mmCIF file of C-alpha atoms in Angstrom:
data_model
loop_
_atom_site.group_PDB
_atom_site.id
_atom_site.type_symbol
_atom_site.label_atom_id
_atom_site.label_comp_id
_atom_site.label_asym_id
_atom_site.label_seq_id
_atom_site.Cartn_x
_atom_site.Cartn_y
_atom_site.Cartn_z
ATOM 1 C CA MET A 12 -0.027 -0.042 0.131
ATOM 2 C CA LEU A 13 1.165 3.697 -0.512
ATOM 3 C CA LYS A 14 1.593 5.463 2.718
ATOM 4 C CA LEU A 15 0.070 8.969 2.889
ATOM 5 C CA HIS A 16 1.240 11.770 5.117
ATOM 6 C CA VAL A 17 0.945 15.430 4.796
ATOM 7 C CA THR A 18 0.153 17.743 7.372
ATOM 8 C CA ASN A 19 1.468 21.067 6.264
ATOM 9 C CA GLU A 20 3.076 22.937 3.020
ATOM 10 C CA THR A 21 6.748 22.485 3.818
ATOM 11 C CA GLY A 22 7.497 19.189 5.468
ATOM 12 C CA ARG A 23 10.327 17.325 3.838
ATOM 13 C CA LEU A 24 8.841 16.089 0.589
ATOM 14 C CA ARG A 25 9.243 12.256 -0.221
ATOM 15 C CA ALA A 26 6.600 11.493 -2.622
ATOM 16 C CA VAL A 27 4.255 13.475 -5.237
ATOM 17 C CA VAL A 28 2.224 13.219 -8.438
ATOM 18 C CA LEU A 29 3.498 15.768 -10.931
ATOM 19 C CA GLY A 30 1.265 16.469 -13.907
ATOM 20 C CA ILE A 31 2.241 15.983 -17.551
ATOM 21 C CA ALA A 32 1.949 18.117 -20.370
ATOM 22 C CA ASN A 33 2.525 15.684 -23.225
ATOM 23 C CA GLN A 34 -0.067 15.368 -26.057
ATOM 24 C CA ASN A 35 -2.351 18.016 -24.293
ATOM 25 C CA GLY A 36 -4.098 18.696 -27.381
ATOM 26 C CA PRO A 37 -4.438 22.028 -29.365
ATOM 27 C CA ALA A 38 -5.268 25.424 -27.795
ATOM 28 C CA PRO A 39 -8.935 25.606 -26.282
ATOM 29 C CA LYS A 40 -11.259 27.649 -28.358
ATOM 30 C CA ILE A 41 -12.509 30.749 -26.986
ATOM 31 C CA GLU A 42 -15.489 29.088 -25.125
ATOM 32 C CA GLU A 43 -13.581 26.508 -23.566
ATOM 33 C CA ALA A 44 -11.461 28.461 -21.498
ATOM 34 C CA TYR A 45 -11.727 27.500 -17.855
ATOM 35 C CA ASP A 46 -10.143 30.935 -16.480
ATOM 36 C CA PRO A 47 -9.361 34.656 -17.517
ATOM 37 C CA LYS A 48 -5.897 34.052 -18.133
ATOM 38 C CA SER A 49 -6.183 31.273 -20.353
ATOM 39 C CA LEU A 50 -8.725 33.045 -22.194
ATOM 40 C CA GLU A 51 -6.462 36.038 -22.417
ATOM 41 C CA HIS A 52 -4.015 33.953 -24.206
ATOM 42 C CA ILE A 53 -6.333 32.401 -26.289
ATOM 43 C CA VAL A 54 -7.518 35.560 -27.761
ATOM 44 C CA ALA A 55 -3.847 37.188 -28.018
ATOM 45 C CA GLY A 56 -2.676 34.139 -29.959
ATOM 46 C CA THR A 57 -0.114 33.499 -27.101
ATOM 47 C CA TYR A 58 -1.240 30.327 -25.627
ATOM 48 C CA PRO A 59 1.298 28.127 -24.982
ATOM 49 C CA VAL A 60 2.679 25.193 -27.146
ATOM 50 C CA GLU A 61 3.105 21.671 -25.932
ATOM 51 C CA SER A 62 7.028 21.567 -26.344
ATOM 52 C CA ASP A 63 7.426 24.441 -24.071
ATOM 53 C CA LEU A 64 5.081 22.615 -21.501
ATOM 54 C CA VAL A 65 7.078 19.717 -21.662
ATOM 55 C CA PHE A 66 10.504 21.439 -21.386
ATOM 56 C CA GLU A 67 9.184 23.349 -18.296
ATOM 57 C CA ILE A 68 7.773 20.481 -16.396
ATOM 58 C CA SER A 69 10.605 18.363 -17.271
ATOM 59 C CA ALA A 70 13.058 21.032 -15.557
ATOM 60 C CA PHE A 71 10.631 20.682 -12.461
ATOM 61 C CA ARG A 72 10.960 16.906 -12.408
ATOM 62 C CA ASP A 73 14.864 16.989 -12.363
ATOM 63 C CA VAL A 74 14.743 19.450 -9.403
ATOM 64 C CA LEU A 75 12.371 17.002 -7.430
ATOM 65 C CA GLU A 76 14.386 13.896 -8.285
ATOM 66 C CA ARG A 77 17.588 15.653 -7.539
ATOM 67 C CA TYR A 78 16.119 16.182 -4.103
ATOM 68 C CA GLY A 79 15.499 12.423 -3.859
ATOM 69 C CA VAL A 80 11.355 12.766 -4.203
ATOM 70 C CA LYS A 81 9.684 9.883 -5.903
ATOM 71 C CA VAL A 82 7.796 11.147 -8.449
ATOM 72 C CA TYR A 83 4.583 9.785 -10.000
ATOM 73 C CA ARG A 84 2.936 10.690 -13.231
ATOM 74 C CA PRO A 85 -0.531 10.570 -14.576
ATOM 75 C CA ASP A 86 -1.275 7.952 -17.198
ATOM 76 C CA LEU A 87 -1.264 9.793 -20.763
ATOM 77 C CA ILE A 88 -4.487 10.502 -22.350
ATOM 78 C CA PRO A 89 -4.169 12.201 -25.332
ATOM 79 C CA ASP A 90 -5.575 15.415 -26.241
ATOM 80 C CA LEU A 91 -6.393 16.072 -22.304
ATOM 81 C CA ASN A 92 -4.641 18.853 -20.290
ATOM 82 C CA GLN A 93 -3.092 16.983 -17.254
ATOM 83 C CA ILE A 94 -0.729 19.413 -15.860
ATOM 84 C CA PHE A 95 -2.772 20.690 -12.710
ATOM 85 C CA SER A 96 -2.553 17.629 -10.809
ATOM 86 C CA ARG A 97 -3.483 19.612 -7.538
ATOM 87 C CA ASP A 98 -6.937 20.067 -8.642
ATOM 88 C CA ILE A 99 -8.254 16.474 -8.782
ATOM 89 C CA GLY A 100 -7.230 15.351 -5.324
ATOM 90 C CA PHE A 101 -5.335 16.136 -2.135
ATOM 91 C CA VAL A 102 -4.070 14.482 0.910
ATOM 92 C CA ILE A 103 -4.801 15.725 4.669
ATOM 93 C CA ASP A 104 -2.949 13.651 7.354
ATOM 94 C CA ARG A 105 -3.518 9.977 6.199
ATOM 95 C CA TYR A 106 -6.488 10.545 3.957
ATOM 96 C CA PHE A 107 -6.591 11.032 0.147
ATOM 97 C CA ILE A 108 -9.586 12.946 -0.697
ATOM 98 C CA LYS A 109 -10.805 12.847 -4.506
ATOM 99 C CA ALA A 110 -12.026 16.439 -5.539
ATOM 100 C CA ASN A 111 -15.047 17.178 -7.207
ATOM 101 C CA ILE A 112 -13.781 18.904 -10.092
ATOM 102 C CA LEU A 113 -15.404 20.802 -13.192
ATOM 103 C CA PRO A 114 -17.148 17.963 -15.005
ATOM 104 C CA ASP A 115 -15.115 18.866 -18.244
ATOM 105 C CA ARG A 116 -12.171 17.624 -16.211
ATOM 106 C CA ALA A 117 -13.390 14.519 -14.763
ATOM 107 C CA GLU A 118 -11.326 12.333 -16.946
ATOM 108 C CA GLU A 119 -8.219 13.467 -15.392
ATOM 109 C CA TRP A 120 -9.288 11.472 -12.371
ATOM 110 C CA ARG A 121 -8.711 8.220 -14.431
ATOM 111 C CA ALA A 122 -5.234 9.217 -15.260
ATOM 112 C CA ILE A 123 -4.207 8.654 -11.707
ATOM 113 C CA GLU A 124 -6.207 5.524 -10.692
ATOM 114 C CA HIS A 125 -3.142 3.479 -11.066
ATOM 115 C CA ILE A 126 -1.700 5.680 -8.061
ATOM 116 C CA VAL A 127 -5.190 5.575 -6.187
ATOM 117 C CA LYS A 128 -5.518 1.879 -6.357
ATOM 118 C CA GLN A 129 -2.257 1.591 -4.437
ATOM 119 C CA ILE A 130 -3.949 3.509 -1.178
ATOM 120 C CA ALA A 131 -5.518 1.692 1.280
ATOM 121 C CA PRO A 132 -9.533 1.827 0.805
ATOM 122 C CA GLU A 133 -9.949 3.144 4.434
ATOM 123 C CA ASP A 134 -7.660 6.176 3.388
ATOM 124 C CA LEU A 135 -9.818 7.224 0.421
ATOM 125 C CA ILE A 136 -12.590 9.838 0.891
ATOM 126 C CA GLU A 137 -14.803 10.615 -1.724
ATOM 127 C CA ALA A 138 -17.142 13.503 -1.297
ATOM 128 C CA PRO A 139 -20.832 13.566 -1.933
ATOM 129 C CA GLU A 140 -21.501 15.058 -5.750
ATOM 130 C CA GLU A 141 -23.053 18.354 -4.128
ATOM 131 C CA VAL A 142 -19.603 19.322 -2.365
ATOM 132 C CA HIS A 143 -17.453 21.095 -4.398
ATOM 133 C CA ILE A 144 -13.513 21.113 -3.390
ATOM 134 C CA GLU A 145 -10.540 21.507 -5.363
ATOM 135 C CA GLY A 146 -6.959 21.047 -4.211
ATOM 136 C CA GLY A 147 -5.733 24.592 -4.728
ATOM 137 C CA ASP A 148 -8.229 25.846 -2.366
ATOM 138 C CA VAL A 149 -7.076 23.323 0.504
ATOM 139 C CA ILE A 150 -3.791 24.744 2.161
ATOM 140 C CA LEU A 151 -2.306 22.847 5.141
ATOM 141 C CA TRP A 152 -0.665 24.593 8.095
ATOM 142 C CA ASN A 153 -0.294 21.997 11.386
ATOM 143 C CA GLU A 154 -3.401 22.145 13.083
ATOM 144 C CA TYR A 155 -4.973 24.745 10.742
ATOM 145 C CA LEU A 156 -6.809 23.898 7.481
ATOM 146 C CA PHE A 157 -6.754 27.034 5.295
ATOM 147 C CA VAL A 158 -9.812 26.634 2.903
ATOM 148 C CA GLY A 159 -10.663 28.910 -0.076
ATOM 149 C CA THR A 160 -14.008 29.554 -1.323
ATOM 150 C CA TYR A 161 -16.822 31.838 -2.731
ATOM 151 C CA LYS A 162 -19.915 32.787 -0.981
ATOM 152 C CA GLY A 163 -21.444 35.305 -3.555
ATOM 153 C CA ASP A 164 -25.060 34.288 -4.890
ATOM 154 C CA ASP A 165 -23.814 33.705 -8.232
ATOM 155 C CA TYR A 166 -21.413 30.908 -7.516
ATOM 156 C CA SER A 167 -23.157 28.405 -9.779
ATOM 157 C CA ALA A 168 -22.798 31.120 -12.861
ATOM 158 C CA ILE A 169 -18.848 31.650 -11.751
ATOM 159 C CA ASN A 170 -16.745 29.175 -13.474
ATOM 160 C CA THR A 171 -13.934 30.346 -11.680
ATOM 161 C CA ALA A 172 -15.488 29.538 -8.345
ATOM 162 C CA ARG A 173 -14.099 25.874 -7.442
ATOM 163 C CA THR A 174 -15.074 25.162 -3.638
ATOM 164 C CA ASN A 175 -18.392 26.071 -2.295
ATOM 165 C CA VAL A 176 -19.608 26.515 1.361
ATOM 166 C CA LYS A 177 -20.504 22.746 1.467
ATOM 167 C CA GLY A 178 -17.055 21.772 0.762
ATOM 168 C CA VAL A 179 -15.972 23.859 3.501
ATOM 169 C CA GLN A 180 -18.388 21.990 5.802
ATOM 170 C CA PHE A 181 -17.322 18.853 4.746
ATOM 171 C CA LEU A 182 -13.780 19.260 5.814
ATOM 172 C CA LYS A 183 -15.067 20.833 9.022
ATOM 173 C CA ASP A 184 -16.885 17.428 9.618
ATOM 174 C CA MET A 185 -14.189 15.122 8.429
ATOM 175 C CA PHE A 186 -11.453 16.990 10.385
ATOM 176 C CA PRO A 187 -12.754 17.975 13.710
ATOM 177 C CA ASP A 188 -9.678 18.480 15.513
ATOM 178 C CA LYS A 189 -8.442 20.790 12.749
ATOM 179 C CA ILE A 190 -8.873 24.805 12.857
ATOM 180 C CA VAL A 191 -10.663 25.067 9.510
ATOM 181 C CA LYS A 192 -10.640 28.848 8.488
ATOM 182 C CA GLU A 193 -12.334 29.596 5.158
ATOM 183 C CA PHE A 194 -11.644 32.266 3.160
ATOM 184 C CA ASP A 195 -14.116 33.986 0.572
ATOM 185 C CA LEU A 196 -11.996 34.833 -2.584
ATOM 186 C CA ILE A 197 -12.483 37.512 -5.318
ATOM 187 C CA LYS A 198 -13.535 35.999 -8.520
ATOM 188 C CA SER A 199 -13.816 37.020 -12.174
ATOM 189 C CA MET A 200 -14.444 35.441 -15.533
ATOM 190 C CA THR A 201 -12.544 38.136 -17.546
ATOM 191 C CA ASN A 202 -10.076 39.727 -15.726
ATOM 192 C CA PRO A 203 -7.118 37.728 -14.645
ATOM 193 C CA ARG A 204 -5.821 40.208 -11.956
ATOM 194 C CA GLU A 205 -9.069 40.462 -10.346
ATOM 195 C CA ASN A 206 -9.535 36.390 -10.015
ATOM 196 C CA ALA A 207 -8.114 34.309 -7.369
ATOM 197 C CA LEU A 208 -8.875 31.056 -9.092
ATOM 198 C CA HIS A 209 -7.902 29.061 -5.932
ATOM 199 C CA LEU A 210 -6.469 29.997 -2.484
ATOM 200 C CA ASP A 211 -2.871 29.185 -3.480
ATOM 201 C CA CYS A 212 -3.312 32.100 -6.102
ATOM 202 C CA CYS A 213 -3.009 34.721 -3.184
ATOM 203 C CA PHE A 214 -1.574 32.924 -0.527
ATOM 204 C CA GLN A 215 0.815 30.118 0.506
ATOM 205 C CA PRO A 216 2.917 29.510 3.882
ATOM 206 C CA VAL A 217 6.614 28.888 3.425
ATOM 207 C CA GLY A 218 9.294 27.697 5.664
ATOM 208 C CA ARG A 219 8.554 27.477 9.474
ATOM 209 C CA ASP A 220 6.665 30.758 9.759
ATOM 210 C CA LYS A 221 6.432 32.742 6.959
ATOM 211 C CA ALA A 222 4.138 33.354 4.306
ATOM 212 C CA ILE A 223 3.266 34.986 0.738
ATOM 213 C CA ILE A 224 0.100 37.002 0.559
ATOM 214 C CA TYR A 225 -1.862 39.209 -1.802
ATOM 215 C CA PRO A 226 -4.443 41.205 0.212
ATOM 216 C CA GLY A 227 -6.665 41.799 -2.604
ATOM 217 C CA GLY A 228 -7.193 38.288 -3.353
ATOM 218 C CA PHE A 229 -10.026 38.212 -0.255
ATOM 219 C CA ARG A 230 -13.395 39.302 -0.509
ATOM 220 C CA ASN A 231 -13.499 40.330 3.284
ATOM 221 C CA PRO A 232 -10.247 42.184 4.351
ATOM 222 C CA ALA A 233 -10.776 40.863 7.542
ATOM 223 C CA ASP A 234 -9.656 37.532 6.105
ATOM 224 C CA TYR A 235 -6.327 39.231 5.245
ATOM 225 C CA LEU A 236 -5.772 40.458 8.606
ATOM 226 C CA TYR A 237 -6.441 37.068 10.261
ATOM 227 C CA LEU A 238 -3.280 35.643 8.389
ATOM 228 C CA ARG A 239 -1.264 38.923 9.098
ATOM 229 C CA LYS A 240 -2.098 38.628 12.763
ATOM 230 C CA LEU A 241 -1.256 34.680 12.586
ATOM 231 C CA PHE A 242 1.968 34.861 10.676
ATOM 232 C CA GLY A 243 3.124 38.396 11.742
ATOM 233 C CA GLY A 244 3.737 41.077 9.509
ATOM 234 C CA GLU A 245 7.313 40.833 9.552
ATOM 235 C CA ASN A 246 7.078 37.518 8.191
ATOM 236 C CA ILE A 247 4.756 37.962 5.041
ATOM 237 C CA PHE A 248 5.993 38.884 1.633
ATOM 238 C CA THR A 249 3.290 40.874 0.186
ATOM 239 C CA ILE A 250 2.747 40.751 -3.469
ATOM 240 C CA THR A 251 0.868 42.940 -6.173
ATOM 241 C CA ALA A 252 -2.023 42.315 -8.292
ATOM 242 C CA ASP A 253 0.625 41.944 -11.008
ATOM 243 C CA GLU A 254 2.621 39.694 -9.109
ATOM 244 C CA MET A 255 -0.525 37.492 -8.111
ATOM 245 C CA TYR A 256 -1.341 37.552 -12.222
ATOM 246 C CA GLU A 257 2.166 36.029 -12.739
ATOM 247 C CA MET A 258 1.394 33.361 -10.109
ATOM 248 C CA TYR A 259 4.061 34.594 -7.432
ATOM 249 C CA SER A 260 2.129 32.974 -4.452
ATOM 250 C CA ASN A 261 2.136 29.547 -6.358
ATOM 251 C CA ILE A 262 5.519 28.403 -5.654
ATOM 252 C CA PHE A 263 6.599 24.969 -4.368
ATOM 253 C CA SER A 264 8.249 23.825 -0.996
ATOM 254 C CA ILE A 265 10.245 20.668 -1.065
ATOM 255 C CA SER A 266 11.091 21.302 2.796
ATOM 256 C CA GLU A 267 11.388 23.983 5.191
ATOM 257 C CA ASP A 268 14.600 25.414 3.795
ATOM 258 C CA ALA A 269 14.121 24.780 -0.002
ATOM 259 C CA VAL A 270 11.861 26.076 -2.385
ATOM 260 C CA VAL A 271 11.251 25.989 -6.121
ATOM 261 C CA THR A 272 10.276 29.078 -7.875
ATOM 262 C CA GLU A 273 9.818 30.309 -11.443
ATOM 263 C CA ARG A 274 13.203 32.069 -12.415
ATOM 264 C CA ARG A 275 11.517 35.502 -13.514
ATOM 265 C CA PHE A 276 10.262 36.123 -10.081
ATOM 266 C CA ASP A 277 13.135 38.491 -9.183
ATOM 267 C CA ARG A 278 11.700 40.177 -6.057
ATOM 268 C CA LEU A 279 10.527 37.170 -4.362
ATOM 269 C CA ASN A 280 13.526 35.194 -4.999
ATOM 270 C CA TYR A 281 15.488 37.965 -3.578
ATOM 271 C CA TRP A 282 13.324 38.154 -0.289
ATOM 272 C CA LEU A 283 13.274 34.468 -0.347
ATOM 273 C CA ARG A 284 17.093 34.268 -0.163
ATOM 274 C CA ASN A 285 17.352 36.856 2.184
ATOM 275 C CA GLN A 286 15.343 34.720 4.537
ATOM 276 C CA GLY A 287 17.679 31.902 4.301
ATOM 277 C CA PHE A 288 15.755 29.830 1.718
ATOM 278 C CA HIS A 289 17.590 27.657 -0.606
ATOM 279 C CA VAL A 290 15.994 28.605 -3.911
ATOM 280 C CA GLU A 291 15.640 26.403 -6.928
ATOM 281 C CA GLU A 292 14.397 28.628 -10.089
ATOM 282 C CA VAL A 293 13.091 27.050 -13.050
ATOM 283 C CA PRO A 294 11.333 27.918 -16.246
ATOM 284 C CA TYR A 295 7.565 28.139 -15.913
ATOM 285 C CA HIS A 296 6.422 31.287 -17.540
ATOM 286 C CA GLU A 297 4.513 29.227 -20.118
ATOM 287 C CA ILE A 298 2.558 27.016 -17.795
ATOM 288 C CA GLY A 299 1.466 30.133 -16.051
ATOM 289 C CA LYS A 300 -0.144 31.167 -19.096
ATOM 290 C CA GLN A 301 -3.228 28.981 -18.198
ATOM 291 C CA GLU A 302 -3.508 30.415 -14.612
ATOM 292 C CA GLY A 303 -1.597 27.858 -12.709
ATOM 293 C CA LEU A 304 2.066 27.408 -11.760
ATOM 294 C CA LEU A 305 4.145 25.127 -9.439
ATOM 295 C CA ARG A 306 1.869 24.183 -6.824
ATOM 296 C CA CYS A 307 -0.737 23.568 -8.968
ATOM 297 C CA SER A 308 0.999 20.949 -10.935
ATOM 298 C CA THR A 309 1.900 18.643 -7.809
ATOM 299 C CA LEU A 310 -0.205 16.637 -5.755
ATOM 300 C CA PRO A 311 2.062 15.707 -2.615
ATOM 301 C CA LEU A 312 1.514 12.263 -1.311
ATOM 302 C CA TYR A 313 4.113 12.208 1.606
ATOM 303 C CA ARG A 314 5.908 14.669 3.860
ATOM 304 C CA ASP A 315 7.924 14.182 6.921
#
């Protein structure tokens, strides 16, 4: 059986599912876009090509394997975008939760079933159909479970709203010993600078006590103040709307001391090194055109 253990975002990574970019199909049509950033690049004719995507994700894999991480990959399903494995499932403590994702993406689950079959049945949790959760909205921080959601009355009409309040309640019921804190996120179908697609698009802990945060990603300013008080203002790297657009908060921790970031993130990378982190820079700009980055393309299975 495959052992699972994830209690935070920065424990030493031992095993992870990393998405794949091979044979991911042609650029979507305008009406097929899942998010405003992809839409922007479809319209502009700058949507990423497969060779660049494969190159970038291979560079990420090389870093992970250099650190001794066991890297699992989805089965290849031609003409299917399988980069963002974070959306289709996530691990909390020793449990693997199957996410209820957009119906058009349900086939991505089939691609990781060969991995899921290695998990003990009692450790696999499947939420009811009315419960919506995607892994990008779920951030673990020891006794805390941070969950992004959208509480607007137009939830069902917003394609970028991926976790509903029933999803939050489901996690509260499943993990009563956790402090489950929900965050109501800003959403937009047309403006990528006004769309926090997932919680990890505007917030992520790093190291032992630090965090990257975009204050404008929260509909309620009190949510940002909650995080600021929890982590301490001196421990927070505050990003701008443009930096949120570039996915600055969507880096990935291999351990409390080592992080993988996009090589163009000069201001963030300087801050991280100044805080004592070992920063592994990789090219990931083309993948970022689909409004997802390093954390989005990983599904951690085991952290110390």
